[in-house]
Coordinates of C-alpha atoms in Angstrom, one line a residue:
X246 CA 15.3 14.1 21.8
X247 CA 12.7 11.6 20.6
X248 CA 10.4 12.8 23.4
X249 CA 10.6 16.5 22.3
X250 CA 10.1 15.6 18.6
X251 CA 7.0 13.4 19.2
X252 CA 5.4 15.7 21.8
X253 CA 5.3 18.6 19.4
X254 CA 2.9 16.8 17.1
X255 CA -0.2 18.6 16.1
X256 CA -1.4 16.6 13.0
X257 CA -2.8 19.5 10.9
X258 CA -5.4 18.7 8.3
X259 CA -4.9 21.8 6.2
X260 CA -3.3 21.7 2.8
X261 CA -0.4 23.8 3.9
X262 CA 0.8 20.9 6.1
X263 CA 1.3 18.5 3.2
X264 CA 4.3 18.7 0.9
X265 CA 3.6 18.5 -2.8
X266 CA 5.8 18.3 -5.8
X267 CA 4.7 21.0 -8.2
X268 CA 6.1 19.1 -11.2
X269 CA 3.8 16.1 -10.9
X270 CA 0.7 17.5 -9.2
X271 CA -1.3 17.4 -12.4
X272 CA -0.2 13.9 -13.4
X273 CA -1.0 12.4 -10.0
X274 CA -4.4 14.2 -10.0
X275 CA -5.4 12.7 -13.3
X276 CA -4.7 9.2 -12.1
X277 CA -6.6 9.8 -8.9
X278 CA -9.6 10.9 -11.0
X279 CA -9.4 7.7 -13.0
X280 CA -9.5 5.5 -9.9
X281 CA -12.5 7.4 -8.5
X282 CA -14.2 7.0 -11.9
X283 CA -14.2 3.3 -11.4
X284 CA -17.3 3.6 -9.4
X285 CA -19.2 5.5 -12.1
X286 CA -21.6 4.0 -14.6
X287 CA -19.5 4.8 -17.6
X288 CA -18.5 1.8 -19.7
X289 CA -15.6 3.7 -21.4
X290 CA -13.1 6.0 -19.6
X291 CA -12.9 9.0 -21.9
X292 CA -10.3 11.2 -20.1
X293 CA -6.8 11.6 -21.6
X294 CA -4.1 9.2 -20.5
X295 CA -0.5 10.1 -19.6
X296 CA 1.8 11.1 -22.4
X297 CA 5.2 9.4 -22.9
X298 CA 6.9 12.5 -21.5
X299 CA 4.8 12.3 -18.3
X300 CA 5.4 8.5 -18.0
X301 CA 9.1 9.1 -18.2
X302 CA 8.9 11.6 -15.4
X303 CA 6.9 9.2 -13.3
X304 CA 9.5 6.4 -13.9
X305 CA 12.2 8.7 -12.8
X306 CA 10.2 9.7 -9.7
X307 CA 9.4 6.2 -8.7
X308 CA 13.0 5.3 -8.4
X309 CA 13.3 7.8 -5.6
X310 CA 10.6 6.0 -3.6
X311 CA 11.4 2.4 -4.4
X312 CA 12.3 0.4 -1.3
X313 CA 14.8 -1.7 -3.2
X314 CA 15.8 -5.3 -3.2
X315 CA 17.6 -5.1 0.1
X316 CA 14.3 -4.6 1.9
X317 CA 12.8 -7.7 0.3
X318 CA 15.8 -9.7 1.3
X319 CA 15.6 -8.4 4.8
X320 CA 12.1 -9.8 5.0
X321 CA 13.0 -13.1 3.4
X322 CA 16.0 -13.6 5.7
X323 CA 14.0 -13.0 8.8
X324 CA 15.7 -9.7 9.8
X325 CA 12.3 -8.2 9.7
X326 CA 9.3 -10.0 11.3
X327 CA 7.3 -11.3 8.3
X328 CA 4.4 -12.4 10.5
X329 CA 4.0 -9.1 12.2
X330 CA 4.2 -7.2 8.8
X331 CA 1.6 -9.6 7.3
X332 CA -0.7 -9.0 10.3
X333 CA -0.4 -5.3 9.8
X334 CA -1.2 -5.6 6.1
X335 CA -4.1 -7.8 6.8
X336 CA -5.5 -5.4 9.3
X337 CA -5.1 -2.4 7.0
X338 CA -6.9 -4.3 4.3
X339 CA -9.8 -5.2 6.6
X340 CA -10.3 -1.6 7.8
X341 CA -9.9 -0.3 4.3
X342 CA -12.8 -2.6 3.2
X343 CA -14.8 -1.7 6.3
X344 CA -14.8 2.0 5.4
X345 CA -15.0 1.4 1.6
X346 CA -11.8 3.4 1.0
X347 CA -10.5 3.7 -2.6
X348 CA -7.8 1.4 -4.1
X349 CA -5.2 4.1 -3.8
X350 CA -5.7 4.3 -0.1
X351 CA -4.9 0.6 0.3
X352 CA -1.8 0.8 -1.8
X353 CA -0.5 4.0 -0.1
X354 CA -1.0 2.6 3.4
X355 CA 1.2 -0.5 2.6
X356 CA 3.7 1.7 0.7
X357 CA 4.1 4.0 3.7
X358 CA 4.5 1.0 6.0
X359 CA 7.2 -0.7 3.9
X360 CA 9.1 2.5 3.2
X361 CA 9.2 3.2 7.0
X362 CA 10.3 -0.3 7.9
X363 CA 13.0 -0.1 5.2
X364 CA 14.8 2.8 6.9
X365 CA 13.7 2.6 10.6
X366 CA 15.2 0.1 13.0
X367 CA 12.0 -1.4 14.4
X368 CA 12.3 -3.4 17.7
X369 CA 10.9 -6.9 17.4
X370 CA 10.1 -7.2 21.1
X371 CA 7.4 -4.5 21.1
X372 CA 4.5 -6.2 19.2
X373 CA 2.2 -3.2 19.7
X374 CA 4.5 -0.9 17.7
X375 CA 3.7 -2.6 14.4
X376 CA 0.0 -2.2 15.1
X377 CA 0.6 1.4 15.9
X378 CA 2.5 1.9 12.7
X379 CA -0.3 0.3 10.7
X380 CA -2.9 2.6 12.2
X381 CA -0.7 5.7 11.5
X382 CA 0.0 4.6 7.9
X383 CA -3.7 4.0 7.2
X384 CA -4.6 7.3 8.8
X385 CA -2.1 9.2 6.7
X386 CA -3.2 7.4 3.5
X387 CA -6.8 8.2 4.1
X388 CA -6.0 11.8 4.6
X389 CA -4.1 11.9 1.3
X390 CA -6.8 10.1 -0.8
X391 CA -10.2 10.1 0.8
X392 CA -12.7 13.0 0.9
X393 CA -14.5 11.6 3.9
X394 CA -12.5 9.9 6.7
X395 CA -13.5 8.7 10.2
X396 CA -12.1 10.1 13.4
X397 CA -8.7 8.8 14.1
X398 CA -9.9 6.7 17.0
X399 CA -12.7 5.2 14.9
X400 CA -10.1 3.7 12.5
X401 CA -9.3 1.1 15.2
X402 CA -11.9 -1.5 14.2
X403 CA -11.9 -5.0 12.8
X404 CA -10.5 -6.7 15.9
X405 CA -7.5 -4.5 16.4
X406 CA -5.0 -6.1 18.7
X407 CA -4.4 -2.9 20.6
X408 CA -6.3 0.4 20.9
X409 CA -4.3 3.6 21.1
X410 CA -5.0 7.1 22.3
X411 CA -5.4 9.7 19.5
X412 CA -2.3 11.5 20.8
X413 CA -0.2 8.4 20.5
X414 CA -1.3 7.8 17.0
X415 CA -0.6 11.4 16.0
X416 CA 2.9 11.1 17.4
X417 CA 3.4 8.0 15.2
X418 CA 2.1 9.9 12.2
X419 CA 4.7 12.6 12.7
X420 CA 7.4 10.0 13.0
X421 CA 6.3 8.4 9.8
X422 CA 6.1 11.8 8.0
X423 CA 9.6 12.8 9.1
X424 CA 11.1 9.4 8.4
X425 CA 9.7 9.5 4.8
X426 CA 10.8 13.2 4.5
X427 CA 7.1 14.2 3.9
X428 CA 7.1 12.6 0.5
X429 CA 3.6 11.2 0.6
X430 CA 2.5 11.6 -3.0
X431 CA 3.8 8.2 -4.0
X432 CA 3.9 7.0 -7.6
X433 CA 1.8 3.9 -7.8
X434 CA 0.9 1.3 -10.5
X435 CA -2.4 3.3 -10.9
X436 CA -0.2 6.1 -12.3
X437 CA 0.7 3.9 -15.3
X438 CA -2.1 1.4 -15.8
X439 CA -4.4 3.3 -18.1
X440 CA -1.6 4.4 -20.4
X441 CA -0.1 0.9 -20.6
X442 CA -3.5 -0.7 -21.3
X443 CA -4.1 1.8 -24.1
X444 CA -0.6 1.1 -25.6
X445 CA -1.3 -2.6 -25.6
X446 CA -4.8 -2.3 -26.8
X447 CA -3.9 -0.6 -30.1
X448 CA -5.2 2.8 -28.9
X449 CA -8.7 1.4 -28.4
X450 CA -11.0 3.1 -25.8
X451 CA -10.3 1.9 -22.3
X452 CA -13.3 0.1 -20.8
X453 CA -14.2 0.6 -17.2
X454 CA -14.4 -3.2 -16.7
X455 CA -10.8 -3.6 -17.9
X456 CA -9.4 -1.0 -15.5
X457 CA -11.5 -2.6 -12.7
X458 CA -9.9 -6.0 -13.3
X459 CA -6.5 -4.3 -13.4
X460 CA -7.2 -2.8 -10.0
X461 CA -8.3 -6.1 -8.6
X462 CA -5.0 -7.7 -9.7
X463 CA -2.9 -4.9 -8.2
X464 CA -4.7 -5.2 -4.9
X465 CA -4.1 -8.9 -4.9
X466 CA -0.4 -8.4 -5.5
X467 CA 0.1 -6.1 -2.6
X468 CA -1.2 -8.7 -0.2
X469 CA 2.1 -10.6 -0.3
X470 CA 5.8 -9.6 -0.4
X471 CA 6.9 -10.7 -3.9
X472 CA 5.6 -7.6 -5.5
X473 CA 8.2 -5.6 -3.5
X474 CA 10.8 -6.8 -6.1
X475 CA 9.1 -4.6 -8.8
X476 CA 8.7 -0.9 -9.3
X477 CA 5.1 0.5 -9.8
X478 CA 5.7 0.8 -13.5
X479 CA 6.7 -2.8 -13.8
X480 CA 3.7 -3.9 -11.8
X481 CA 1.4 -1.9 -14.1
X482 CA 3.1 -3.4 -17.2
X483 CA 2.8 -7.0 -15.8
X484 CA -0.9 -6.5 -15.0
X485 CA -1.7 -4.8 -18.3
X486 CA -0.1 -7.6 -20.3
X487 CA -1.8 -10.3 -18.3
X488 CA -5.1 -8.7 -19.2
X489 CA -4.6 -7.5 -22.7
X490 CA -1.9 -9.8 -24.1
X491 CA 1.7 -9.5 -25.3
X492 CA 1.0 -8.6 -28.9
X493 CA 2.2 -5.1 -28.6
X494 CA 4.5 -5.5 -25.5
X495 CA 7.3 -3.7 -27.3
X496 CA 5.3 -0.5 -27.0
X497 CA 6.2 -0.5 -23.3
X498 CA 9.9 -1.0 -23.6
X499 CA 10.5 2.8 -23.7
X500 CA 9.6 2.8 -20.0
X501 CA 10.1 -0.7 -18.7
X502 CA 12.7 -3.4 -19.4
X503 CA 11.4 -6.5 -21.2
X504 CA 13.0 -8.9 -18.7
X505 CA 11.4 -7.2 -15.8
X506 CA 8.0 -7.1 -17.5
X507 CA 8.1 -10.9 -18.1
X508 CA 9.1 -11.6 -14.5
X509 CA 6.2 -9.5 -13.2
X510 CA 3.8 -11.3 -15.6
X511 CA 4.9 -14.6 -14.1
X512 CA 4.1 -13.2 -10.6
X513 CA 0.7 -12.0 -11.7
X514 CA -0.1 -15.3 -13.3
X515 CA 1.1 -17.1 -10.2
X516 CA -1.3 -15.0 -8.0
X517 CA -4.2 -15.8 -10.3
X518 CA -3.3 -19.5 -10.2
X519 CA -3.3 -19.6 -6.4
X520 CA -6.6 -17.8 -6.4
X521 CA -8.1 -20.5 -8.7
X522 CA -6.6 -23.5 -6.9
X523 CA -7.7 -22.2 -3.5
X524 CA -11.3 -22.1 -4.8
X525 CA -11.5 -18.3 -4.3
X526 CA -14.0 -16.8 -6.8
X527 CA -13.0 -13.6 -8.7
X528 CA -14.4 -10.6 -6.8
X529 CA -16.5 -8.1 -8.7
X530 CA -15.1 -5.0 -6.9
X531 CA -11.8 -3.7 -5.4
X532 CA -13.4 -4.2 -1.9
X533 CA -14.2 -7.8 -2.8
X534 CA -10.8 -8.6 -4.0
X535 CA -9.3 -7.3 -0.7
X536 CA -11.6 -9.7 1.3
X537 CA -10.7 -12.6 -1.0
X538 CA -7.0 -11.9 -0.6
X539 CA -7.3 -12.0 3.1
X540 CA -8.4 -15.6 3.0
X541 CA -5.4 -16.5 0.9
X542 CA -3.0 -14.7 3.3
X543 CA -4.3 -16.5 6.3
X544 CA -4.1 -19.8 4.6
X545 CA -0.5 -19.2 3.7
X546 CA 0.4 -18.1 7.2
X547 CA -1.2 -21.3 8.8
X548 CA 0.7 -23.5 6.4
X549 CA 4.1 -21.8 6.6
X550 CA 4.5 -20.5 10.2
X551 CA 3.5 -23.1 12.8
X552 CA 5.5 -22.1 15.9
X553 CA 5.3 -18.4 15.1
X554 CA 1.6 -18.4 14.5
X555 CA 0.9 -20.1 17.9
X556 CA 2.8 -17.3 19.7
X557 CA 1.0 -14.6 17.7
X558 CA -2.4 -16.1 18.4
X559 CA -1.5 -16.1 22.1
X560 CA -0.7 -12.5 22.0
X561 CA -3.8 -11.7 20.0
X562 CA -6.0 -13.5 22.6
X563 CA -4.4 -11.9 25.6
X564 CA -4.2 -8.4 24.4
X565 CA -7.2 -8.1 22.1
X566 CA -8.7 -4.6 22.3
X567 CA -6.1 -3.6 24.9
X568 CA -5.9 0.1 25.5
X569 CA -2.4 1.6 25.5
X570 CA -2.6 5.0 27.1
X571 CA 0.2 7.5 27.6
X572 CA 1.5 5.5 30.6
X573 CA 1.7 2.3 28.5
X574 CA 3.2 3.9 25.4
X575 CA 5.2 6.9 26.6
X576 CA 6.8 9.0 23.9
X577 CA 10.2 8.3 25.3
X578 CA 10.1 4.6 24.2
X579 CA 12.4 5.4 21.2
X580 CA 9.6 5.6 18.6

């Protein structure tokens, strides 16, 4: 059954092959535009922010895509391989920086990966499958968000532990799409951040530098696992308050609970503190913050996972740049 499903994959690039929700197309498009505008020379972002009605719809939508607390507990309890997931996230971040993809692409790649792992029983004894999943998620995210994307084989850079055939990657893409029920237009913290910053800033114009710093913080958060406890709106609220202050925090209570906001603010401050104590300088761009976060993640892995790391390093050395063709990764291996 799995063989017939995966062998039918032809990963179409046309717009007709992607499912969209007509109700929130316009809202998501506006937020995509604001992320792209981070690279312009404008000091003030002068486009309209989301209305309260739109924000309420986005909050409702995000609940449908939230992985939930059970997934985070599964990671913390060891039921899901934390080291393998972190290696996949680190690789996604490196390739994202290599091709200078936008911030949304990074967030969506990790979001797809976590949503897939939340519902799919992933075998721990097949190390190559996590790498294949990472490639597929990054490929799908780049198709959703980027206007210029490399060939699917060219994504496998930055010391990928395995190299897969294009057909194998496409089969994995289809499995991810069907597992996520083709719901790829995910609500992200970027959907809320501009509106929340405006509410906290007493309706003052939103500066490009402020949104850029918010983007940096969001990208730092998704490097770890603690952010999985919070919904995108809560992450956006925590980041906005960390940057603007708590003076008008009550203006966000219509959309986010106060207790949840304060817990997320603590997480954001903790990430900033770790960055300072590790001697990592504050990057000046979203790409820079991804590279800085990579240093933090590798330091944490070396300190917390002695025996596991040695095994993973051995696998990396032995199988580095190993090509898995159709004979090595047949479609019948219960993908």
